[in-house]
mmCIF file of C-alpha atoms in Angstrom:
data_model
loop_
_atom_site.group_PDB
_atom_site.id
_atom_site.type_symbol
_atom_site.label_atom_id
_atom_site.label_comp_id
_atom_site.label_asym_id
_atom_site.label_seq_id
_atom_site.Cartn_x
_atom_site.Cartn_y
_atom_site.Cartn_z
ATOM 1 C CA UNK T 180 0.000 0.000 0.000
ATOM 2 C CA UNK T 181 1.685 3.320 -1.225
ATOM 3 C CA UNK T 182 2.364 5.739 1.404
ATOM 4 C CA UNK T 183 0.356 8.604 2.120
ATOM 5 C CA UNK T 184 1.256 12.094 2.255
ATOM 6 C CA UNK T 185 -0.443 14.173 4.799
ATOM 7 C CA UNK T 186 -0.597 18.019 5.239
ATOM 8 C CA UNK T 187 -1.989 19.535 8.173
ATOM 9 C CA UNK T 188 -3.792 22.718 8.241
ATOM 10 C CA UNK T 189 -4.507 24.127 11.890
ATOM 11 C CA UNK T 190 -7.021 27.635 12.252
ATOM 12 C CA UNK T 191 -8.453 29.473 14.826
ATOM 13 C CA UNK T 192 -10.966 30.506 12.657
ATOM 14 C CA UNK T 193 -11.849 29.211 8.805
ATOM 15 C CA UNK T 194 -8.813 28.371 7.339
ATOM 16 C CA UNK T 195 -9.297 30.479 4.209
ATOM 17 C CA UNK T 196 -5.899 31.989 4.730
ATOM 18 C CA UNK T 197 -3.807 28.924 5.802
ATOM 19 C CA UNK T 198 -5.399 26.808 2.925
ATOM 20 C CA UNK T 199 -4.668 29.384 0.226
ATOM 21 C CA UNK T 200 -0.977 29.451 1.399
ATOM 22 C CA UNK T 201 -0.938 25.798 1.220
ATOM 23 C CA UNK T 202 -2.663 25.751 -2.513
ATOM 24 C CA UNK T 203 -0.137 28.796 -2.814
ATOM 25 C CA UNK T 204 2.677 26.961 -2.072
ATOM 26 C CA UNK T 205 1.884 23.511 -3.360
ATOM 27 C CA UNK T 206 1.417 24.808 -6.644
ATOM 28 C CA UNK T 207 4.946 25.361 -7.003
ATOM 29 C CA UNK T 208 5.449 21.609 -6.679
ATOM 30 C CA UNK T 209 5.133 18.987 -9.454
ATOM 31 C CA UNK T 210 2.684 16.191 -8.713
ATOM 32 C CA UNK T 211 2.552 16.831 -5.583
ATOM 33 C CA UNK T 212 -1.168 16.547 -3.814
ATOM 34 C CA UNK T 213 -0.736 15.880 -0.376
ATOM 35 C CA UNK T 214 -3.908 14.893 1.963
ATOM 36 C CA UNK T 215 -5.168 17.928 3.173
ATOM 37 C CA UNK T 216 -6.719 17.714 6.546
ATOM 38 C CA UNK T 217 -7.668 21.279 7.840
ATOM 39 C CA UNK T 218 -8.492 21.571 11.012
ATOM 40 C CA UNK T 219 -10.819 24.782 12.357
ATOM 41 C CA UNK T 220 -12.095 27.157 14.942
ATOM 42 C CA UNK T 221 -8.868 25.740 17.027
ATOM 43 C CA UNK T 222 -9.651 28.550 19.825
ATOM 44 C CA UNK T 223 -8.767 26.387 23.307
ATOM 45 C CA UNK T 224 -6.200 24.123 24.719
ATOM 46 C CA UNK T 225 -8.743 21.613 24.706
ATOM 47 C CA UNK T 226 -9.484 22.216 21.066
ATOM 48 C CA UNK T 227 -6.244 21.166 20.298
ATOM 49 C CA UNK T 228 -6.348 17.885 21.666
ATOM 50 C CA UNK T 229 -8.310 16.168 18.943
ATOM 51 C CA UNK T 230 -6.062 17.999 16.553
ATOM 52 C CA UNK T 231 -3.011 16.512 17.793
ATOM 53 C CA UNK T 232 -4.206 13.122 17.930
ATOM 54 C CA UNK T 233 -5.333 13.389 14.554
ATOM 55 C CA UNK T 234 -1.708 14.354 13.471
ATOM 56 C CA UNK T 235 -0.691 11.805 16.365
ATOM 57 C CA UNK T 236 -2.697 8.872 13.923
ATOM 58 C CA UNK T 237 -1.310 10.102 10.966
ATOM 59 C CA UNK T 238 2.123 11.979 11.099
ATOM 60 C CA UNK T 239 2.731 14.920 8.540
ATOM 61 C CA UNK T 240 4.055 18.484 8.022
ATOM 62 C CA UNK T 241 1.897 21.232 10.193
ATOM 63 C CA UNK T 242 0.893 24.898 8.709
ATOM 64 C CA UNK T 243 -0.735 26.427 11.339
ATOM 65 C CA UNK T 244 -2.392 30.336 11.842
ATOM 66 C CA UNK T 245 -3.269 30.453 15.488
ATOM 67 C CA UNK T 246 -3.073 34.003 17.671
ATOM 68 C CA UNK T 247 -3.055 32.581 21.041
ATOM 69 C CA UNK T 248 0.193 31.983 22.070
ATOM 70 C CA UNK T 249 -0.719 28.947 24.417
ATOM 71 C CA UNK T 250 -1.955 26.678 21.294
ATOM 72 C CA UNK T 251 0.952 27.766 19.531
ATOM 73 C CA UNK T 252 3.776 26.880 22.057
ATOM 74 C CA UNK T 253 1.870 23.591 22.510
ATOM 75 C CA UNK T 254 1.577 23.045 18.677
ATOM 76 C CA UNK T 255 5.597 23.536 17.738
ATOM 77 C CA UNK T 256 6.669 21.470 20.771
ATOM 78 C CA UNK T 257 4.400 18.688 19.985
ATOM 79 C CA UNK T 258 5.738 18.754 16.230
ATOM 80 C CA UNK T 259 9.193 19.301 17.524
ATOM 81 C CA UNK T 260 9.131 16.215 20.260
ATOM 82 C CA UNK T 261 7.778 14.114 16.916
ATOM 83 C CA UNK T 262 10.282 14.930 14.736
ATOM 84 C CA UNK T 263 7.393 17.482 12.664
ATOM 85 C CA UNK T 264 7.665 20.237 10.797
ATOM 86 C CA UNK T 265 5.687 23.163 12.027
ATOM 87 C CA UNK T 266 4.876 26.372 10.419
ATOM 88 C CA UNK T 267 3.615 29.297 12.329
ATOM 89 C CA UNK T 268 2.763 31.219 8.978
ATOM 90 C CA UNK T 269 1.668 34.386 10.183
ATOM 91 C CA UNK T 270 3.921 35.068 13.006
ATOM 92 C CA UNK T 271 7.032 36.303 11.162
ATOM 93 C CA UNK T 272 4.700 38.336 8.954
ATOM 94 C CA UNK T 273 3.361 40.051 12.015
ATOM 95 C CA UNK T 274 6.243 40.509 13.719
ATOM 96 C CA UNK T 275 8.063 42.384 10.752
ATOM 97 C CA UNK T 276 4.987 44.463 10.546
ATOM 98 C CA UNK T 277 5.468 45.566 14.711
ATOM 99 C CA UNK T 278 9.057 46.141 14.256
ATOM 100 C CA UNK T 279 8.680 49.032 10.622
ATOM 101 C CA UNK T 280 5.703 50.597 12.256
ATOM 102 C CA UNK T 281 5.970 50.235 15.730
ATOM 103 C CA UNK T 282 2.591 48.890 16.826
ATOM 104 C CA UNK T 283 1.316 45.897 18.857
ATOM 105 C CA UNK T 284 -0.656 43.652 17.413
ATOM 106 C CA UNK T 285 -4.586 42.026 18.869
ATOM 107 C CA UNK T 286 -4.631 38.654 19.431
ATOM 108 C CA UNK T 287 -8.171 38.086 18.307
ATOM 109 C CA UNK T 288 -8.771 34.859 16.513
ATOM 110 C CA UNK T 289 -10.346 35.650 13.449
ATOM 111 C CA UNK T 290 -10.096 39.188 13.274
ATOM 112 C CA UNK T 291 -9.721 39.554 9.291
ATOM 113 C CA UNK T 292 -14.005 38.355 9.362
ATOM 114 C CA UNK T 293 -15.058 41.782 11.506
ATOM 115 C CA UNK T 294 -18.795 42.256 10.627
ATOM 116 C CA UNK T 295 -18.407 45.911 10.716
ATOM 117 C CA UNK T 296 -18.360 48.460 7.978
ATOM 118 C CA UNK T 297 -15.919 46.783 5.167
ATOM 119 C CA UNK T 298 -18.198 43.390 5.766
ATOM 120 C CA UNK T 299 -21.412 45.253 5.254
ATOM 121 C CA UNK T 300 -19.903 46.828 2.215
ATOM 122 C CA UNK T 301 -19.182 43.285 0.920
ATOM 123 C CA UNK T 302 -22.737 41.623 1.650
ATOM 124 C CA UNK T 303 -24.211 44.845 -0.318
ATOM 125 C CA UNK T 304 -21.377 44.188 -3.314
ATOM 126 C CA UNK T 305 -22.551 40.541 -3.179
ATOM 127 C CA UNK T 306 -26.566 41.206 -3.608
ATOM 128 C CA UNK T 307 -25.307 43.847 -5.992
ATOM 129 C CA UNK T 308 -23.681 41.343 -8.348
ATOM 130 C CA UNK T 309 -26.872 38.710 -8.132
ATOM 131 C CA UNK T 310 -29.287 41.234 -8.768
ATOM 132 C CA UNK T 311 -27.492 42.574 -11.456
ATOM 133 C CA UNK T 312 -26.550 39.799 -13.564
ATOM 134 C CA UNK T 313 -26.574 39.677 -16.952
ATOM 135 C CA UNK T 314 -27.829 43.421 -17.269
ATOM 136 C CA UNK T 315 -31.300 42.332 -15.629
ATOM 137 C CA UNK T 316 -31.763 45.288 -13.559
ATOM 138 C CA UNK T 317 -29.903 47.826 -16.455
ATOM 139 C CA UNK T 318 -31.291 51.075 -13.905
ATOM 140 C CA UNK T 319 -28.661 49.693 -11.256
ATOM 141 C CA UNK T 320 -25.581 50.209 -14.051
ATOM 142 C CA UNK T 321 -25.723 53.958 -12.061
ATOM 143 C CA UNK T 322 -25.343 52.114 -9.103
ATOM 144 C CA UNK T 323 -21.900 50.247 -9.564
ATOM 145 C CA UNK T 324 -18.277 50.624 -9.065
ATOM 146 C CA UNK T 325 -17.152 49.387 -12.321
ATOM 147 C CA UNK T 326 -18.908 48.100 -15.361
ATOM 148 C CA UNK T 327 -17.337 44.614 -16.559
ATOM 149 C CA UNK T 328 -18.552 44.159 -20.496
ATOM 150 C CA UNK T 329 -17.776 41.521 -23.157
ATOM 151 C CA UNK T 330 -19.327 38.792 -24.941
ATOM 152 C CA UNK T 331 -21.302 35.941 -23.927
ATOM 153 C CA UNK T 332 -18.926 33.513 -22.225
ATOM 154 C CA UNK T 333 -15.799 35.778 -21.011
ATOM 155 C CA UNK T 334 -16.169 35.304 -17.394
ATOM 156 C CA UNK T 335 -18.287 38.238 -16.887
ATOM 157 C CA UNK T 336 -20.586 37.075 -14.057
ATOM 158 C CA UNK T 337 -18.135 35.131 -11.725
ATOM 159 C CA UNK T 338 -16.012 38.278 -12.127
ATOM 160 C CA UNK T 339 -18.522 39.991 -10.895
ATOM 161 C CA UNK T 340 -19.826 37.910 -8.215
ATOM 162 C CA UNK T 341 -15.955 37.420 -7.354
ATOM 163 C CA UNK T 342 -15.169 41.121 -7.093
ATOM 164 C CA UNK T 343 -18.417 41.119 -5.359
ATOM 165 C CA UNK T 344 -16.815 39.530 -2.512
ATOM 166 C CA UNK T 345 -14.040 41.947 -2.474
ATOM 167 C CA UNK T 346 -16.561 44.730 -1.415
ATOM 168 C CA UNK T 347 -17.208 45.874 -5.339
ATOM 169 C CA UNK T 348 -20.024 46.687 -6.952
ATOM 170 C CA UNK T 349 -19.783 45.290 -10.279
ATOM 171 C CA UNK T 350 -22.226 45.550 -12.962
ATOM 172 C CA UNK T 351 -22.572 43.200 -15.977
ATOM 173 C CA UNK T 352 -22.854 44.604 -19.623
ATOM 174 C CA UNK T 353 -23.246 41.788 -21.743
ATOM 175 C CA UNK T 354 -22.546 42.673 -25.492
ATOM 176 C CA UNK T 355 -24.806 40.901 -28.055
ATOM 177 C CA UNK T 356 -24.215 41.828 -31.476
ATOM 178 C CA UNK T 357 -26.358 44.424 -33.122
ATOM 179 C CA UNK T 358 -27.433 45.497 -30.084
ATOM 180 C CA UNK T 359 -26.692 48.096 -28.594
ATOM 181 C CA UNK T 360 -26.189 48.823 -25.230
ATOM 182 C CA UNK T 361 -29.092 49.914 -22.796
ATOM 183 C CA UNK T 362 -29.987 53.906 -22.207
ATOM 184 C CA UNK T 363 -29.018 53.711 -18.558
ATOM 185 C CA UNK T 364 -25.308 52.364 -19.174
ATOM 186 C CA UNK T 365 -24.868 55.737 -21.588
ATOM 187 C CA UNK T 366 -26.396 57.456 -18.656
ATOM 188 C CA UNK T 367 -23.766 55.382 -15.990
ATOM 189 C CA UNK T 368 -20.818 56.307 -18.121
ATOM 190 C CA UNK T 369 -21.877 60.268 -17.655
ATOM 191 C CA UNK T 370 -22.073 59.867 -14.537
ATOM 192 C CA UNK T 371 -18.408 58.832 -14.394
ATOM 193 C CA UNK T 372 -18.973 54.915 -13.624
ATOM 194 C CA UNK T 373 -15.819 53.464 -15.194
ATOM 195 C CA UNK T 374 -16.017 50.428 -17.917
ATOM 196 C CA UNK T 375 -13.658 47.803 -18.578
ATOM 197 C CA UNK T 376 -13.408 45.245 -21.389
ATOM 198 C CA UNK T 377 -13.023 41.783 -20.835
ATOM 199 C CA UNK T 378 -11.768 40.069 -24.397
ATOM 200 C CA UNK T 379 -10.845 36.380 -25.242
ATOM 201 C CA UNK T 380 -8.951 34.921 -28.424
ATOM 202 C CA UNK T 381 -11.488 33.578 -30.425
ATOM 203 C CA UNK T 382 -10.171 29.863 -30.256
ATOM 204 C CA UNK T 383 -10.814 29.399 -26.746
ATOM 205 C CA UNK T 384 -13.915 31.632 -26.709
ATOM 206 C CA UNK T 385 -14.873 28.943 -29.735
ATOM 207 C CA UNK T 386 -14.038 26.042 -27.284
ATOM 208 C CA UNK T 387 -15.697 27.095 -24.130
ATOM 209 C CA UNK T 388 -19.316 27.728 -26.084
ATOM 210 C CA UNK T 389 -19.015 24.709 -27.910
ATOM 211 C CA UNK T 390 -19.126 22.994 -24.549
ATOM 212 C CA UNK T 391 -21.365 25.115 -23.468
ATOM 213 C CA UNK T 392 -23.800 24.116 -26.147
ATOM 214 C CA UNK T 393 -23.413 20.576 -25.388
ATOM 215 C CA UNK T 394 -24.205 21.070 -21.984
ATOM 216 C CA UNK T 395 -27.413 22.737 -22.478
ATOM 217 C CA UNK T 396 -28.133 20.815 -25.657
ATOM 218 C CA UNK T 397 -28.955 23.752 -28.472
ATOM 219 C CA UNK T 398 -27.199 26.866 -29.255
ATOM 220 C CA UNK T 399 -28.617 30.382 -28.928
ATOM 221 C CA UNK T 400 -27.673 31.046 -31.973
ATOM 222 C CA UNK T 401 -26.865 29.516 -34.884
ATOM 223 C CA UNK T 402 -23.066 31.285 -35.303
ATOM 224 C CA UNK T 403 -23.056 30.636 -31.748
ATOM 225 C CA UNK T 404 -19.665 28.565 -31.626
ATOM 226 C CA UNK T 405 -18.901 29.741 -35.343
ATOM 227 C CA UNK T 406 -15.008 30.299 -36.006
ATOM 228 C CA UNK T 407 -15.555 33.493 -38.583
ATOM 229 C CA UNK T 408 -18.585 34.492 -36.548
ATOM 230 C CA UNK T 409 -16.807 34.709 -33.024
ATOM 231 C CA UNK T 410 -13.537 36.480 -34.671
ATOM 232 C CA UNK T 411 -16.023 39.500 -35.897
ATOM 233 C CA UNK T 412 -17.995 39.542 -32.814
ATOM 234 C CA UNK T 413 -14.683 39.689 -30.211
ATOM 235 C CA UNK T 414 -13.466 42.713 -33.454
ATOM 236 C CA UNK T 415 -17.277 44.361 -32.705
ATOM 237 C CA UNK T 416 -16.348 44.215 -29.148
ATOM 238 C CA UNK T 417 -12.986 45.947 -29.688
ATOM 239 C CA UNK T 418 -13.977 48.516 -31.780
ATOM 240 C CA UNK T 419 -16.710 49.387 -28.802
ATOM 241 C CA UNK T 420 -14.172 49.401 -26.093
ATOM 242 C CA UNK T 421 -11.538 51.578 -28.328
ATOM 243 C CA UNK T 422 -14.616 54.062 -28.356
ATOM 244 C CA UNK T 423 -15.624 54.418 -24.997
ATOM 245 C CA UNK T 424 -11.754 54.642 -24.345
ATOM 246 C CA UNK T 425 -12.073 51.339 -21.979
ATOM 247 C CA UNK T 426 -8.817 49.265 -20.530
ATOM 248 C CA UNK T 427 -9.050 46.022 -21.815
ATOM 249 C CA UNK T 428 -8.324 42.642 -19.846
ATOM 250 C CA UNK T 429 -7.823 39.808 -21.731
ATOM 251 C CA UNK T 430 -9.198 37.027 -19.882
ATOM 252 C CA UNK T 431 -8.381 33.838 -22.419
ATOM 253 C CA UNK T 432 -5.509 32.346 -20.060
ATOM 254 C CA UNK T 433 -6.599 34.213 -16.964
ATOM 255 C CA UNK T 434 -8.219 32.665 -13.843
ATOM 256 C CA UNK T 435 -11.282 34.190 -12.311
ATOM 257 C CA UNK T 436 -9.278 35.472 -9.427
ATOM 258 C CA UNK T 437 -6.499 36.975 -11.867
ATOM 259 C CA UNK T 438 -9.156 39.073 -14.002
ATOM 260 C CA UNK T 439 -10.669 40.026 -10.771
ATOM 261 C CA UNK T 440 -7.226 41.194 -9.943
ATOM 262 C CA UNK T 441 -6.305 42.800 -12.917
ATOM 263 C CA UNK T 442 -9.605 44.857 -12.424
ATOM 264 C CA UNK T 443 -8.818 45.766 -9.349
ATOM 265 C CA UNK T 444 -5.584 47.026 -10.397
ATOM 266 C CA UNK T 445 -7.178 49.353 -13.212
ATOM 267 C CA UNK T 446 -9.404 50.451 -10.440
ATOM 268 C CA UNK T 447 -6.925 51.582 -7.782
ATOM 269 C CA UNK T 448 -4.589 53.031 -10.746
ATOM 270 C CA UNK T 449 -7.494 54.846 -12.151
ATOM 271 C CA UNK T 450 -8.472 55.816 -7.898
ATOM 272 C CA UNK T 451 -4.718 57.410 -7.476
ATOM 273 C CA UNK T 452 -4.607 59.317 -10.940
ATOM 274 C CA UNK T 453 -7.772 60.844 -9.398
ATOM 275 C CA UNK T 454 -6.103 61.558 -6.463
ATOM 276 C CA UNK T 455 -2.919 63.189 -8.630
ATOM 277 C CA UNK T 456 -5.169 66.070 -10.259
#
């Protein structure tokens, strides 16, 4: 029986952050797709017990983000007495931080998920982005932080509902063509609402519909998936984002998180050039 290997991830609260180090990190590995066992909400001494005889049953490397410095002692010297290797990940992150700007830190597990002003702002971004999808509610395009347009099928929805989560309001302009685009985005864009363009190369955006149109079984239309078709739609596209003066993102070997990220970018470049004047 082949040999197992086991990661251990230990939280005081979800474990989004230690679990996106570990993808983070593992991803810079070939083949290599360790167990993951996360463990959560590790907030007591006595939470810790069934944590370390979980690792105790089956022995592996530790990654752990916990702020009370009790669990943490008890975590490195158990790893330590078993040979382990422990990882305090955000400790000498924290530290570095008290020693350039001379502050203390809180030892509050889970502080990052405050429910105060920045979470409100996401839950609104969030009901923003459903309500909004697909240009349903085209009044609300007044309402957003950015306007994300393209073509059917260039990620323009989980962007949204992505950035959504990031405490942006993100509308949804889809481009059809010869149609154009409702009264009330003219009427956003006067008001200052910016607009970028998400684009694809045709080949993939080809691809993706044609599995798209298997999936649903029947195409929306009948150039749908069509080579020559989808070149001079992603060109109509173009040509509308060269006159509105949009950036451009092109999305065709870009994760959802890295056009979210690129948007976010254009948004806090075009935020400081506003600042400049």
């Amino acid at each position: 029986m082949a040999h197992r290997e086991i990661l251990h991830l230990v939280s005081d609260a979800t474990g989004d952050t230690v679990s996106a180090a570990a993808t983070a990190a593992l991803a810079r590995f070939d083949a290599l797709e360790p167990e993951r066992r996360l463990h959560v909400f590790v907030r007591k001494l006595a939470d810790l017990d069934a944590v370390l005889d979980d690792i105790d049953r089956a022995p592996g490397p530790i990654i752990f983000t916990v702020v009370d410095p009790a669990i943490a002692a008890r975590l490195s010297a158990f790893a330590e007495a078993r040979g382990l290797e422990a990882v305090n990940l955000l400790d000498p992150l924290t530290q570095a931080l008290r020693r350039c700007f001379g502050r203390s830190q809180i030892d509050v597990p889970g502080a990052q998920y405050d429910t105060g002003e920045a979470y409100l702002r996401r839950i609104a971004a969030i009901d923003f982005a459903m309500r909004n999808d697909d240009g349903a509610a085209g009044e609300r395009f007044s309402a957003a932080d950015v306007i994300l347009a393209g073509v059917s099928r260039t990620s323009k929805t989980p962007t949204c509902i992505y950035l959504a989560c990031r405490g942006v309001k993100a509308a949804n302009l889809p481009l059809v063509p010869g149609l154009e685009p409702p009264p009330a985005f003219e009427a956003a864009r006067r008001r200052g609402v910016p607009l970028i363009g998400l684009t694809i190369s045709p080949s993939r955006l080809v691809q993706i519909r044609a599995e798209r149109l298997q999936s649903i079984g029947g195409p929306a239309r009948a150039d749908y998936a069509d080579l020559d078709a989808v070149r001079a739609e992603i060109a109509e596209a173009r040509l509308f984002f060269a006159r509105c003066a949009a950036p451009v993102v092109d999305v065709t070997r870009r994760s959802i998180e890295e056009t979210a990220a690129a948007v976010m970018a254009i948004l806090r470049a075009a935020s400081r050039g506003r600042s400049a004047e």
